[in-house]
Tab-separated table of C-alpha atoms and ligand atoms in Angstrom:
chain	number	residue	atom	x	y	z
A	1	UNK	CA	-44.940	-137.067	73.968
A	2	UNK	CA	-41.250	-137.040	75.020
A	3	UNK	CA	-39.353	-133.838	75.665
A	4	UNK	CA	-36.233	-132.568	73.935
A	5	UNK	CA	-34.048	-132.758	77.063
A	6	UNK	CA	-35.531	-135.933	78.565
A	7	UNK	CA	-32.834	-137.729	80.569
A	8	UNK	CA	-30.720	-134.604	81.189
A	9	UNK	CA	-30.224	-133.909	84.906
A	10	UNK	CA	-29.413	-130.434	86.057
A	11	UNK	CA	-27.940	-129.657	89.455
A	12	UNK	CA	-29.402	-126.208	89.869
A	13	UNK	CA	-27.410	-124.017	92.194
A	14	UNK	CA	-28.955	-120.822	90.902
A	15	UNK	CA	-30.692	-118.023	92.740
A	16	UNK	CA	-32.362	-114.657	92.142
A	17	UNK	CA	-33.114	-114.192	88.422
A	18	UNK	CA	-30.352	-114.799	85.880
A	19	UNK	CA	-29.537	-118.431	86.689
A	20	UNK	CA	-33.132	-119.461	87.482
A	21	UNK	CA	-34.297	-118.154	84.083
A	22	UNK	CA	-31.786	-120.463	82.443
A	23	UNK	CA	-32.669	-123.586	84.415
A	24	UNK	CA	-36.408	-122.923	84.070
A	25	UNK	CA	-35.983	-122.971	80.279
A	26	UNK	CA	-34.062	-126.240	80.467
A	27	UNK	CA	-36.817	-127.684	82.676
A	28	UNK	CA	-39.431	-126.602	80.130
A	29	UNK	CA	-37.487	-128.477	77.476
A	30	UNK	CA	-37.714	-131.603	79.647
A	31	UNK	CA	-34.578	-131.630	81.814
A	32	UNK	CA	-34.895	-132.839	85.413
A	33	UNK	CA	-33.876	-129.702	87.315
A	34	UNK	CA	-32.953	-130.238	90.961
A	35	UNK	CA	-32.704	-126.905	92.724
A	36	UNK	CA	-30.391	-126.930	95.736
A	37	UNK	CA	-31.333	-124.463	98.466
A	38	UNK	CA	-30.381	-123.742	102.020
A	39	UNK	CA	-32.797	-125.256	104.576
A	40	UNK	CA	-34.988	-122.699	106.316
A	41	UNK	CA	-34.196	-119.890	103.880
A	42	UNK	CA	-33.885	-121.026	100.288
A	43	UNK	CA	-33.527	-118.766	97.288
A	44	UNK	CA	-33.702	-115.234	98.652
A	45	UNK	CA	-36.420	-114.332	96.138
A	46	UNK	CA	-38.876	-116.650	97.906
A	47	UNK	CA	-39.339	-113.829	100.416
A	48	UNK	CA	-38.665	-110.788	98.250
A	49	UNK	CA	-41.488	-108.508	97.036
A	50	UNK	CA	-44.090	-110.730	98.664
A	51	UNK	CA	-47.718	-109.888	97.934
A	52	UNK	CA	-49.118	-112.538	100.329
A	53	UNK	CA	-47.580	-113.003	103.810
A	54	UNK	CA	-45.540	-116.210	104.256
A	55	UNK	CA	-46.176	-117.411	100.718
A	56	UNK	CA	-43.479	-117.779	98.037
A	57	UNK	CA	-43.354	-114.529	96.114
A	58	UNK	CA	-44.324	-114.175	92.475
A	59	UNK	CA	-40.684	-113.267	91.913
A	60	UNK	CA	-39.759	-116.811	92.919
A	61	UNK	CA	-42.709	-118.723	91.500
A	62	UNK	CA	-42.405	-117.116	88.070
A	63	UNK	CA	-38.736	-118.091	87.700
A	64	UNK	CA	-38.753	-121.607	89.102
A	65	UNK	CA	-41.453	-123.609	87.386
A	66	UNK	CA	-41.019	-127.318	86.617
A	67	UNK	CA	-38.121	-127.710	89.089
A	68	UNK	CA	-37.656	-129.916	92.142
A	69	UNK	CA	-36.356	-128.355	95.349
A	70	UNK	CA	-33.949	-130.051	97.758
A	71	UNK	CA	-32.383	-128.482	100.808
A	72	UNK	CA	-28.700	-129.164	101.440
A	73	UNK	CA	-26.268	-127.254	103.623
A	74	UNK	CA	-23.270	-127.375	101.341
A	75	UNK	CA	-20.974	-126.060	104.049
A	76	UNK	CA	-21.801	-128.998	106.323
A	77	UNK	CA	-19.394	-131.984	105.735
A	78	UNK	CA	-22.276	-134.450	105.433
A	79	UNK	CA	-24.157	-132.042	103.214
A	80	UNK	CA	-21.080	-131.882	100.986
A	81	UNK	CA	-21.237	-135.663	100.606
A	82	UNK	CA	-24.839	-135.451	99.445
A	83	UNK	CA	-23.817	-132.819	96.955
A	84	UNK	CA	-21.010	-135.066	95.716
A	85	UNK	CA	-23.522	-137.856	95.153
A	86	UNK	CA	-25.608	-135.417	93.104
A	87	UNK	CA	-22.569	-134.353	91.077
A	88	UNK	CA	-21.998	-138.026	90.181
A	89	UNK	CA	-25.585	-138.313	88.964
A	90	UNK	CA	-26.078	-135.038	87.093
A	91	UNK	CA	-25.032	-133.817	83.655
A	92	UNK	CA	-24.852	-130.077	84.298
A	93	UNK	CA	-24.206	-127.903	87.339
A	94	UNK	CA	-25.553	-124.392	86.881
A	95	UNK	CA	-24.644	-121.618	89.311
A	96	UNK	CA	-24.734	-117.862	89.596
A	97	UNK	CA	-23.072	-117.290	92.938
A	98	UNK	CA	-20.823	-114.342	93.531
A	99	UNK	CA	-17.338	-114.990	92.100
A	100	UNK	CA	-15.401	-117.624	94.062
A	101	UNK	CA	-18.345	-118.921	96.135
A	102	UNK	CA	-18.363	-122.387	94.539
A	103	UNK	CA	-14.599	-122.707	95.083
A	104	UNK	CA	-14.996	-121.611	98.711
A	105	UNK	CA	-17.557	-124.389	99.133
A	106	UNK	CA	-14.823	-126.788	98.019
A	107	UNK	CA	-16.256	-127.466	94.584
A	108	UNK	CA	-13.553	-126.180	92.245
A	109	UNK	CA	-13.640	-127.100	88.559
A	110	UNK	CA	-10.815	-129.589	89.210
A	111	UNK	CA	-12.707	-131.248	92.069
A	112	UNK	CA	-15.913	-131.466	90.051
A	113	UNK	CA	-14.015	-133.035	87.149
A	114	UNK	CA	-12.530	-135.614	89.518
A	115	UNK	CA	-16.030	-136.486	90.676
A	116	UNK	CA	-17.614	-136.489	87.215
A	117	UNK	CA	-15.528	-135.765	84.112
A	118	UNK	CA	-18.686	-135.557	81.986
A	119	UNK	CA	-20.107	-132.727	84.044
A	120	UNK	CA	-20.733	-129.372	82.416
A	121	UNK	CA	-20.300	-126.469	84.853
A	122	UNK	CA	-22.214	-123.415	83.715
A	123	UNK	CA	-21.936	-120.029	85.411
A	124	UNK	CA	-23.417	-116.584	85.190
A	125	UNK	CA	-21.075	-113.906	86.475
A	126	UNK	CA	-21.386	-110.143	86.322
A	127	UNK	CA	-18.165	-109.662	84.389
A	128	UNK	CA	-15.750	-111.857	82.493
A	129	UNK	CA	-12.033	-111.968	83.377
A	130	UNK	CA	-10.628	-108.475	83.886
A	131	UNK	CA	-10.719	-105.588	86.341
A	132	UNK	CA	-14.266	-106.250	87.559
A	133	UNK	CA	-14.248	-110.046	87.662
A	134	UNK	CA	-14.670	-110.172	91.450
A	135	UNK	CA	-17.681	-107.848	91.580
A	136	UNK	CA	-21.198	-108.820	92.565
A	137	UNK	CA	-23.643	-107.696	89.942
A	138	UNK	CA	-27.382	-107.164	89.634
A	139	UNK	CA	-29.530	-106.430	86.584
A	140	UNK	CA	-29.139	-102.683	86.347
A	141	UNK	CA	-25.394	-102.788	86.937
A	142	UNK	CA	-25.128	-105.029	83.882
A	143	UNK	CA	-27.379	-102.740	81.852
A	144	UNK	CA	-25.093	-99.835	82.714
A	145	UNK	CA	-21.812	-101.689	82.164
A	146	UNK	CA	-22.998	-103.384	78.971
A	147	UNK	CA	-23.802	-100.173	77.082
A	148	UNK	CA	-27.602	-100.271	77.324
A	149	UNK	CA	-28.100	-97.400	79.770
A	150	UNK	CA	-25.841	-94.899	77.986
A	151	UNK	CA	-27.798	-95.449	74.779
A	152	UNK	CA	-31.302	-95.494	76.285
A	153	UNK	CA	-33.408	-92.435	77.115
A	154	UNK	CA	-33.665	-88.977	75.640
A	155	UNK	CA	-30.823	-86.725	74.617
A	156	UNK	CA	-31.593	-84.095	77.243
A	157	UNK	CA	-31.991	-86.561	80.124
A	158	UNK	CA	-29.855	-88.974	82.150
A	159	UNK	CA	-29.105	-92.581	81.118
A	160	UNK	CA	-32.127	-94.863	81.595
A	161	UNK	CA	-32.428	-98.579	82.311
A	162	UNK	CA	-35.037	-100.652	80.518
A	163	UNK	CA	-37.765	-102.786	82.092
A	164	UNK	CA	-36.750	-105.732	79.911
A	165	UNK	CA	-34.390	-107.729	82.115
A	166	UNK	CA	-31.673	-108.020	79.534
A	167	UNK	CA	-28.947	-108.380	82.167
A	168	UNK	CA	-30.542	-111.198	84.142
A	169	UNK	CA	-33.020	-113.021	81.927
A	170	UNK	CA	-31.009	-112.101	78.829
A	171	UNK	CA	-27.868	-113.661	80.269
A	172	UNK	CA	-29.847	-116.689	81.461
A	173	UNK	CA	-30.884	-117.240	77.849
A	174	UNK	CA	-27.300	-116.958	76.664
A	175	UNK	CA	-26.229	-119.474	79.316
A	176	UNK	CA	-28.957	-121.949	78.302
A	177	UNK	CA	-27.667	-121.902	74.744
A	178	UNK	CA	-24.119	-122.476	76.009
A	179	UNK	CA	-25.316	-125.470	78.042
A	180	UNK	CA	-27.157	-127.251	75.240
A	181	UNK	CA	-24.184	-126.585	72.950
A	182	UNK	CA	-21.813	-128.117	75.504
A	183	UNK	CA	-24.170	-131.093	75.891
A	184	UNK	CA	-24.056	-131.552	72.132
A	185	UNK	CA	-20.256	-131.379	72.055
A	186	UNK	CA	-20.124	-133.898	74.887
A	187	UNK	CA	-21.847	-136.461	72.672
A	188	UNK	CA	-18.669	-136.400	70.563
A	189	UNK	CA	-15.940	-135.801	73.166
A	190	UNK	CA	-17.440	-137.542	76.182
A	191	UNK	CA	-16.119	-134.647	78.285
A	192	UNK	CA	-17.745	-131.866	80.210
A	193	UNK	CA	-16.567	-128.280	79.987
A	194	UNK	CA	-17.045	-124.917	81.629
A	195	UNK	CA	-19.613	-122.502	80.223
A	196	UNK	CA	-19.479	-118.846	81.234
A	197	UNK	CA	-22.000	-116.152	80.393
A	198	UNK	CA	-21.011	-112.767	81.799
A	199	UNK	CA	-23.848	-110.287	82.219
A	200	UNK	CA	-21.838	-107.412	80.756
A	201	UNK	CA	-21.139	-109.529	77.659
A	202	UNK	CA	-24.787	-110.593	77.349
A	203	UNK	CA	-26.039	-107.009	77.492
A	204	UNK	CA	-23.384	-105.862	75.029
A	205	UNK	CA	-24.356	-108.679	72.683
A	206	UNK	CA	-27.919	-107.350	72.745
A	207	UNK	CA	-26.559	-103.814	72.200
A	208	UNK	CA	-24.367	-104.759	69.278
A	209	UNK	CA	-26.100	-102.283	66.943
A	210	UNK	CA	-24.926	-99.484	69.227
A	211	UNK	CA	-21.297	-100.577	68.823
A	212	UNK	CA	-22.032	-100.519	65.087
A	213	UNK	CA	-23.228	-96.919	65.514
A	214	UNK	CA	-20.159	-95.957	67.568
A	215	UNK	CA	-17.948	-96.847	64.621
A	216	UNK	CA	-20.252	-95.128	62.122
A	217	UNK	CA	-20.162	-92.004	64.299
A	218	UNK	CA	-16.377	-92.047	64.509
A	219	UNK	CA	-16.101	-92.308	60.731
A	220	UNK	CA	-18.775	-89.817	59.664
A	221	UNK	CA	-19.415	-87.568	62.688
A	222	UNK	CA	-23.198	-87.923	62.458
A	223	UNK	CA	-25.976	-90.482	62.119
A	224	UNK	CA	-28.867	-89.243	60.097
A	225	UNK	CA	-31.525	-91.500	61.598
A	226	UNK	CA	-30.826	-90.193	65.137
A	227	UNK	CA	-33.012	-87.379	66.516
A	228	UNK	CA	-29.846	-85.260	66.973
A	229	UNK	CA	-29.738	-84.872	63.182
A	230	UNK	CA	-29.811	-82.296	61.651
A	231	UNK	CA	-30.164	-79.639	64.382
A	232	UNK	CA	-28.706	-81.238	67.508
A	233	UNK	CA	-25.126	-82.057	68.388
A	234	UNK	CA	-23.213	-85.324	68.218
A	235	UNK	CA	-20.407	-85.895	70.718
A	236	UNK	CA	-17.754	-88.602	70.826
A	237	UNK	CA	-20.010	-91.447	71.913
A	238	UNK	CA	-23.282	-92.883	70.606
A	239	UNK	CA	-25.993	-90.649	72.075
A	240	UNK	CA	-29.371	-91.615	73.491
A	241	UNK	CA	-31.772	-91.957	70.586
A	242	UNK	CA	-35.114	-91.490	72.340
A	243	UNK	CA	-37.639	-93.624	70.498
A	244	UNK	CA	-35.885	-93.550	67.141
A	245	UNK	CA	-35.907	-96.836	65.314
A	246	UNK	CA	-32.650	-98.769	65.595
A	247	UNK	CA	-32.517	-99.695	61.927
A	248	UNK	CA	-32.670	-97.909	58.612
A	249	UNK	CA	-36.448	-97.400	58.770
A	250	UNK	CA	-37.264	-94.271	60.798
A	251	UNK	CA	-39.851	-94.749	63.535
A	252	UNK	CA	-41.202	-92.908	66.583
A	253	UNK	CA	-43.810	-93.268	69.315
A	254	UNK	CA	-46.898	-91.182	68.575
A	255	UNK	CA	-49.911	-90.154	70.640
A	256	UNK	CA	-53.263	-91.794	69.985
A	257	UNK	CA	-56.807	-90.874	71.016
A	258	UNK	CA	-57.066	-90.718	74.807
A	259	UNK	CA	-53.373	-90.012	75.484
A	260	UNK	CA	-54.320	-87.183	77.859
A	261	UNK	CA	-55.614	-89.673	80.437
A	262	UNK	CA	-54.231	-93.057	79.351
A	263	UNK	CA	-50.434	-93.258	79.741
A	264	UNK	CA	-50.301	-96.055	77.163
A	265	UNK	CA	-52.454	-94.535	74.406
A	266	UNK	CA	-49.531	-94.472	71.982
A	267	UNK	CA	-48.435	-96.331	68.889
A	268	UNK	CA	-45.018	-97.053	67.407
A	269	UNK	CA	-45.087	-95.924	63.818
A	270	UNK	CA	-42.476	-96.856	61.208
A	271	UNK	CA	-42.190	-94.829	58.015
A	272	UNK	CA	-40.991	-97.786	55.998
A	273	UNK	CA	-39.834	-96.618	52.567
A	274	UNK	CA	-41.761	-99.123	50.397
A	275	UNK	CA	-45.116	-98.003	51.877
A	276	UNK	CA	-44.444	-94.249	51.894
A	277	UNK	CA	-47.167	-93.496	49.339
A	278	UNK	CA	-49.703	-95.460	51.389
A	279	UNK	CA	-48.683	-93.546	54.520
A	280	UNK	CA	-49.200	-90.245	52.692
A	281	UNK	CA	-52.658	-91.364	51.546
A	282	UNK	CA	-53.731	-92.592	54.990
A	283	UNK	CA	-52.765	-89.367	56.755
A	284	UNK	CA	-54.177	-87.169	53.993
A	285	UNK	CA	-50.863	-85.780	52.739
A	286	UNK	CA	-51.066	-87.258	49.224
A	287	UNK	CA	-48.811	-84.502	47.845
A	288	UNK	CA	-45.845	-85.755	49.941
A	289	UNK	CA	-45.680	-88.909	47.817
A	290	UNK	CA	-44.292	-86.937	44.865
A	291	UNK	CA	-42.900	-83.767	46.507
A	292	UNK	CA	-39.075	-84.047	46.120
A	293	UNK	CA	-38.672	-82.786	49.727
A	294	UNK	CA	-40.557	-85.840	51.033
A	295	UNK	CA	-40.612	-88.488	48.299
A	296	UNK	CA	-37.312	-90.250	49.083
A	297	UNK	CA	-35.904	-91.625	52.365
A	298	UNK	CA	-32.860	-89.322	52.102
A	299	UNK	CA	-35.026	-86.233	51.587
A	300	UNK	CA	-37.172	-87.184	54.590
A	301	UNK	CA	-34.328	-87.685	57.100
A	302	UNK	CA	-33.830	-83.999	57.988
A	303	UNK	CA	-37.632	-83.559	58.196
A	304	UNK	CA	-38.518	-86.494	60.429
A	305	UNK	CA	-39.749	-84.306	63.316
A	306	UNK	CA	-42.166	-82.466	61.057
A	307	UNK	CA	-43.254	-85.719	59.353
A	308	UNK	CA	-43.951	-87.505	62.634
A	309	UNK	CA	-45.830	-84.456	63.935
A	310	UNK	CA	-48.089	-84.642	60.887
A	311	UNK	CA	-48.619	-88.401	61.253
A	312	UNK	CA	-49.416	-87.830	64.927
A	313	UNK	CA	-52.162	-85.402	64.004
A	314	UNK	CA	-53.742	-88.431	62.313
A	315	UNK	CA	-52.980	-91.037	65.020
A	316	UNK	CA	-54.464	-88.727	67.681
A	317	UNK	CA	-57.855	-89.125	65.982
A	318	UNK	CA	-57.753	-92.926	66.450
A	319	UNK	CA	-57.338	-95.301	69.350
A	320	UNK	CA	-54.088	-97.285	69.139
A	321	UNK	CA	-56.064	-100.378	68.103
A	322	UNK	CA	-58.061	-98.513	65.429
A	323	UNK	CA	-54.835	-97.039	64.064
A	324	UNK	CA	-53.212	-100.476	64.064
A	325	UNK	CA	-56.128	-101.984	62.159
A	326	UNK	CA	-56.090	-99.282	59.483
A	327	UNK	CA	-52.294	-99.270	59.091
A	328	UNK	CA	-52.061	-103.050	58.890
A	329	UNK	CA	-54.471	-103.037	55.951
A	330	UNK	CA	-51.782	-101.147	54.051
A	331	UNK	CA	-48.821	-103.153	55.420
A	332	UNK	CA	-47.542	-100.113	57.303
A	333	UNK	CA	-45.428	-101.450	60.200
A	334	UNK	CA	-46.681	-100.238	63.572
A	335	UNK	CA	-47.252	-101.522	67.090
A	336	UNK	CA	-49.558	-100.452	69.910
A	337	UNK	CA	-47.919	-99.616	73.245
A	338	UNK	CA	-49.439	-102.423	75.311
A	339	UNK	CA	-49.667	-102.118	79.068
A	340	UNK	CA	-48.959	-105.162	81.259
A	341	UNK	CA	-52.689	-105.172	82.061
A	342	UNK	CA	-53.562	-105.453	78.382
A	343	UNK	CA	-50.935	-108.153	77.856
A	344	UNK	CA	-52.190	-110.131	80.858
A	345	UNK	CA	-55.711	-110.058	79.434
A	346	UNK	CA	-54.802	-110.774	75.797
A	347	UNK	CA	-56.584	-113.996	74.727
A	348	UNK	CA	-54.192	-114.853	71.888
A	349	UNK	CA	-51.230	-114.958	74.308
A	350	UNK	CA	-53.176	-117.327	76.570
A	351	UNK	CA	-53.941	-119.529	73.570
A	352	UNK	CA	-50.284	-119.933	72.580
A	353	UNK	CA	-49.113	-120.626	76.133
A	354	UNK	CA	-47.090	-117.425	76.277
A	355	UNK	CA	-49.207	-116.280	79.223
A	356	UNK	CA	-50.193	-119.180	81.459
A	357	UNK	CA	-52.381	-119.439	84.549
A	358	UNK	CA	-50.796	-121.665	87.174
A	359	UNK	CA	-52.292	-123.044	90.393
A	360	UNK	CA	-50.118	-122.995	93.491
A	361	UNK	CA	-51.070	-124.818	96.717
A	362	UNK	CA	-50.387	-121.780	98.912
A	363	UNK	CA	-51.039	-118.778	96.704
A	364	UNK	CA	-53.808	-120.100	94.450
A	365	UNK	CA	-53.976	-119.045	90.834
A	366	UNK	CA	-51.486	-116.632	89.277
A	367	UNK	CA	-50.285	-115.664	85.831
A	368	UNK	CA	-46.855	-116.348	84.463
A	369	UNK	CA	-44.962	-116.076	81.223
A	370	UNK	CA	-44.707	-119.511	79.647
A	371	UNK	CA	-41.953	-120.747	77.374
A	372	UNK	CA	-41.372	-118.169	74.646
A	373	UNK	CA	-39.576	-120.807	72.548
A	374	UNK	CA	-42.022	-123.269	70.992
A	375	UNK	CA	-40.781	-126.687	69.834
A	376	UNK	CA	-43.247	-128.704	67.752
A	377	UNK	CA	-42.004	-132.051	69.099
A	378	UNK	CA	-41.394	-130.911	72.656
A	379	UNK	CA	-44.386	-128.956	73.921
A	380	UNK	CA	-44.031	-127.098	77.210
A	381	UNK	CA	-46.286	-127.804	80.155
A	382	UNK	CA	-45.823	-125.161	82.847
A	383	UNK	CA	-45.883	-126.728	86.323
A	384	UNK	CA	-45.880	-124.753	89.544
A	385	UNK	CA	-42.660	-123.936	91.360
A	386	UNK	CA	-41.635	-126.250	94.220
A	387	UNK	CA	-42.065	-125.429	97.893
A	388	UNK	CA	-38.771	-125.173	99.764
A	389	UNK	CA	-37.335	-128.675	100.150
A	390	UNK	CA	-40.474	-130.286	98.740
A	391	UNK	CA	-38.449	-132.971	96.951
A	392	UNK	CA	-35.591	-133.511	99.396
A	393	UNK	CA	-36.740	-136.979	100.512
A	394	UNK	CA	-37.646	-138.031	96.975
A	395	UNK	CA	-34.261	-137.018	95.532
A	396	UNK	CA	-32.341	-138.485	98.497
A	397	UNK	CA	-34.162	-141.804	97.974
A	398	UNK	CA	-33.219	-141.708	94.283
A	399	UNK	CA	-29.603	-141.244	95.367
A	400	UNK	CA	-29.919	-144.447	97.432
A	401	UNK	CA	-30.334	-142.969	100.942
A	402	UNK	CA	-32.639	-144.931	103.275
A	403	UNK	CA	-35.352	-143.164	105.326
A	404	UNK	CA	-33.194	-143.626	108.454
A	405	UNK	CA	-30.162	-142.036	106.803
A	406	UNK	CA	-32.314	-139.161	105.560
A	407	UNK	CA	-33.651	-138.583	109.028
A	408	UNK	CA	-30.131	-138.678	110.543
A	409	UNK	CA	-28.874	-136.146	107.976
A	410	UNK	CA	-31.811	-133.888	108.778
A	411	UNK	CA	-31.038	-134.095	112.490
A	412	UNK	CA	-27.395	-133.237	111.746
A	413	UNK	CA	-28.543	-130.139	109.839
A	414	UNK	CA	-26.999	-131.384	106.568
A	415	UNK	CA	-30.258	-131.310	104.614
B	1	COA	N1	-25.645	-124.160	101.713
B	1	COA	C1	-24.703	-123.404	102.309
B	1	COA	N2	-24.261	-122.234	101.820
B	1	COA	C2	-24.826	-121.813	100.685
B	1	COA	C3	-25.817	-122.537	100.010
B	1	COA	C4	-26.231	-123.771	100.562
B	1	COA	N3	-27.159	-124.524	99.998
B	1	COA	N4	-26.183	-121.857	98.905
B	1	COA	C5	-25.443	-120.730	98.901
B	1	COA	N5	-24.629	-120.707	99.957
B	1	COA	C6	-23.655	-119.672	100.309
B	1	COA	C7	-22.560	-119.555	99.294
B	1	COA	O1	-21.600	-120.542	99.505
B	1	COA	C8	-22.051	-118.143	99.566
B	1	COA	O2	-21.229	-118.180	100.705
B	1	COA	P1	-19.775	-117.460	100.822
B	1	COA	O3	-19.983	-116.033	100.477
B	1	COA	O4	-19.400	-117.679	102.254
B	1	COA	O5	-18.856	-118.136	99.886
B	1	COA	C9	-23.336	-117.438	99.977
B	1	COA	O6	-24.287	-118.426	100.314
B	1	COA	C10	-24.135	-116.635	98.938
B	1	COA	O7	-23.508	-116.351	97.870
B	1	COA	P2	-23.632	-114.998	97.046
B	1	COA	O8	-23.763	-115.437	95.635
B	1	COA	O9	-22.482	-114.132	97.407
B	1	COA	O10	-25.018	-114.280	97.473
B	1	COA	P3	-25.339	-112.716	97.675
B	1	COA	O11	-26.761	-112.675	98.009
B	1	COA	O12	-24.403	-112.047	98.598
B	1	COA	O13	-25.088	-112.078	96.214
B	1	COA	C11	-25.487	-111.781	93.847
B	1	COA	C12	-26.065	-112.145	95.210
B	1	COA	C13	-26.566	-112.010	92.814
B	1	COA	C14	-25.066	-110.312	93.837
B	1	COA	C15	-24.253	-112.677	93.549
B	1	COA	O14	-24.634	-114.017	93.707
B	1	COA	C16	-23.674	-112.487	92.147
B	1	COA	O15	-22.981	-111.501	91.868
B	1	COA	N6	-23.910	-113.466	91.270
B	1	COA	C17	-23.353	-113.474	89.944
B	1	COA	C18	-24.046	-112.509	89.026
B	1	COA	C19	-25.527	-112.716	88.972
B	1	COA	O16	-26.022	-113.765	88.635
B	1	COA	N7	-26.245	-111.618	89.217
B	1	COA	C20	-27.646	-111.541	88.939
B	1	COA	C21	-28.502	-112.094	89.934
B	1	COA	S1	-30.143	-112.006	89.302
């Protein structure tokens, strides 16, 4: 079966996490992704957080599936010529260098357009235009500058970053959408364009409900679904909401059987209004269904602490999976706190290709996260990440270089 992006060639100048996430997705959708790396070193993540000496790290392998790797020294004049040949041949150049690095290499937007007016140039940067546009940025900087950290954690503690890589992988996703949109527009205009996804913007986009809450707070002075209500204090900015549910249906994380020894024996429990009577029956508080102090969502808001404490008395008598099974019977929304170990071993995730086992010539078998976006006419096959420069000769031959020319360029240190 063909793939959605068959025929699209990506010149992949990305490194670390944000850019590679984007190009990996495009590769999974069928694009030919040619990753350009520096000979001898390559993407810095190849050697970061290694678990096996001298073998590409899981950090690298899990972000660079289905790509080809070529080594080119883009600061070498002959290397630049190879890169120019690639720019002629490719549809999209994706990069996440520090601001200005591509220009310093001599590949300004104007120069790229001269070489290939159809080329789309897509960039991840830490910040958009403004006071911080020249800054280098990593994941947690973006989480802090995009509003996530100030709104994550508990009221009496410091800001907290989340394990979900919303700054890097989140921005990579945003960039991928920008690229396919630009490719679509190109079918009408025939022209390339620049696509920018700034990490601060990506994180803020994912935190948009907190900007909603900022304006609610400014208008009303309180937010009744936050744990600060009714006894705590609201300040000028959206506070950290602990584990409170982001929407209009109050929720909290509750202990389950075994919590004393298992750090993940917890369940997320949502007191959704339409199933309130069922919740009361399950936890043995039938009288709450009709008691005016508990019967309506508005009456419950100032009593959420007490209500969750009562529900927890019930959840603590069940394992998180037993609780989930019982609650699901009554359509009560809830979710077990799954550890990475449990996720890695979950058969249903293996079946859907969300967790995939991949074989690598140097490291052997390892697990990765497959394509979370499933297309019925463009199934994803996860292929191992390339070794450094594994496809240099192959790609150079496709560009029309003879074996002698390739060997001369290698001797000159250009590839
Ligand atoms: N041949 C020759 N030189 C190459 C090369 C190649 N194939 N590939 C990269 N380089 C050079 C670049 O030209 C640049 O040189 P310069 O600084 O002299 O212009 C240099 O290598 C590396 O660039 P840089 O991006 O500054 O790397 P860094 O390791 O110092 O910074 C980041 C890393 C992530 C902080 C930075 O790239 C960044 O802020 N990126 C944008 C935001 C981002 O994506 N952050 C998240 C990363 S997960």
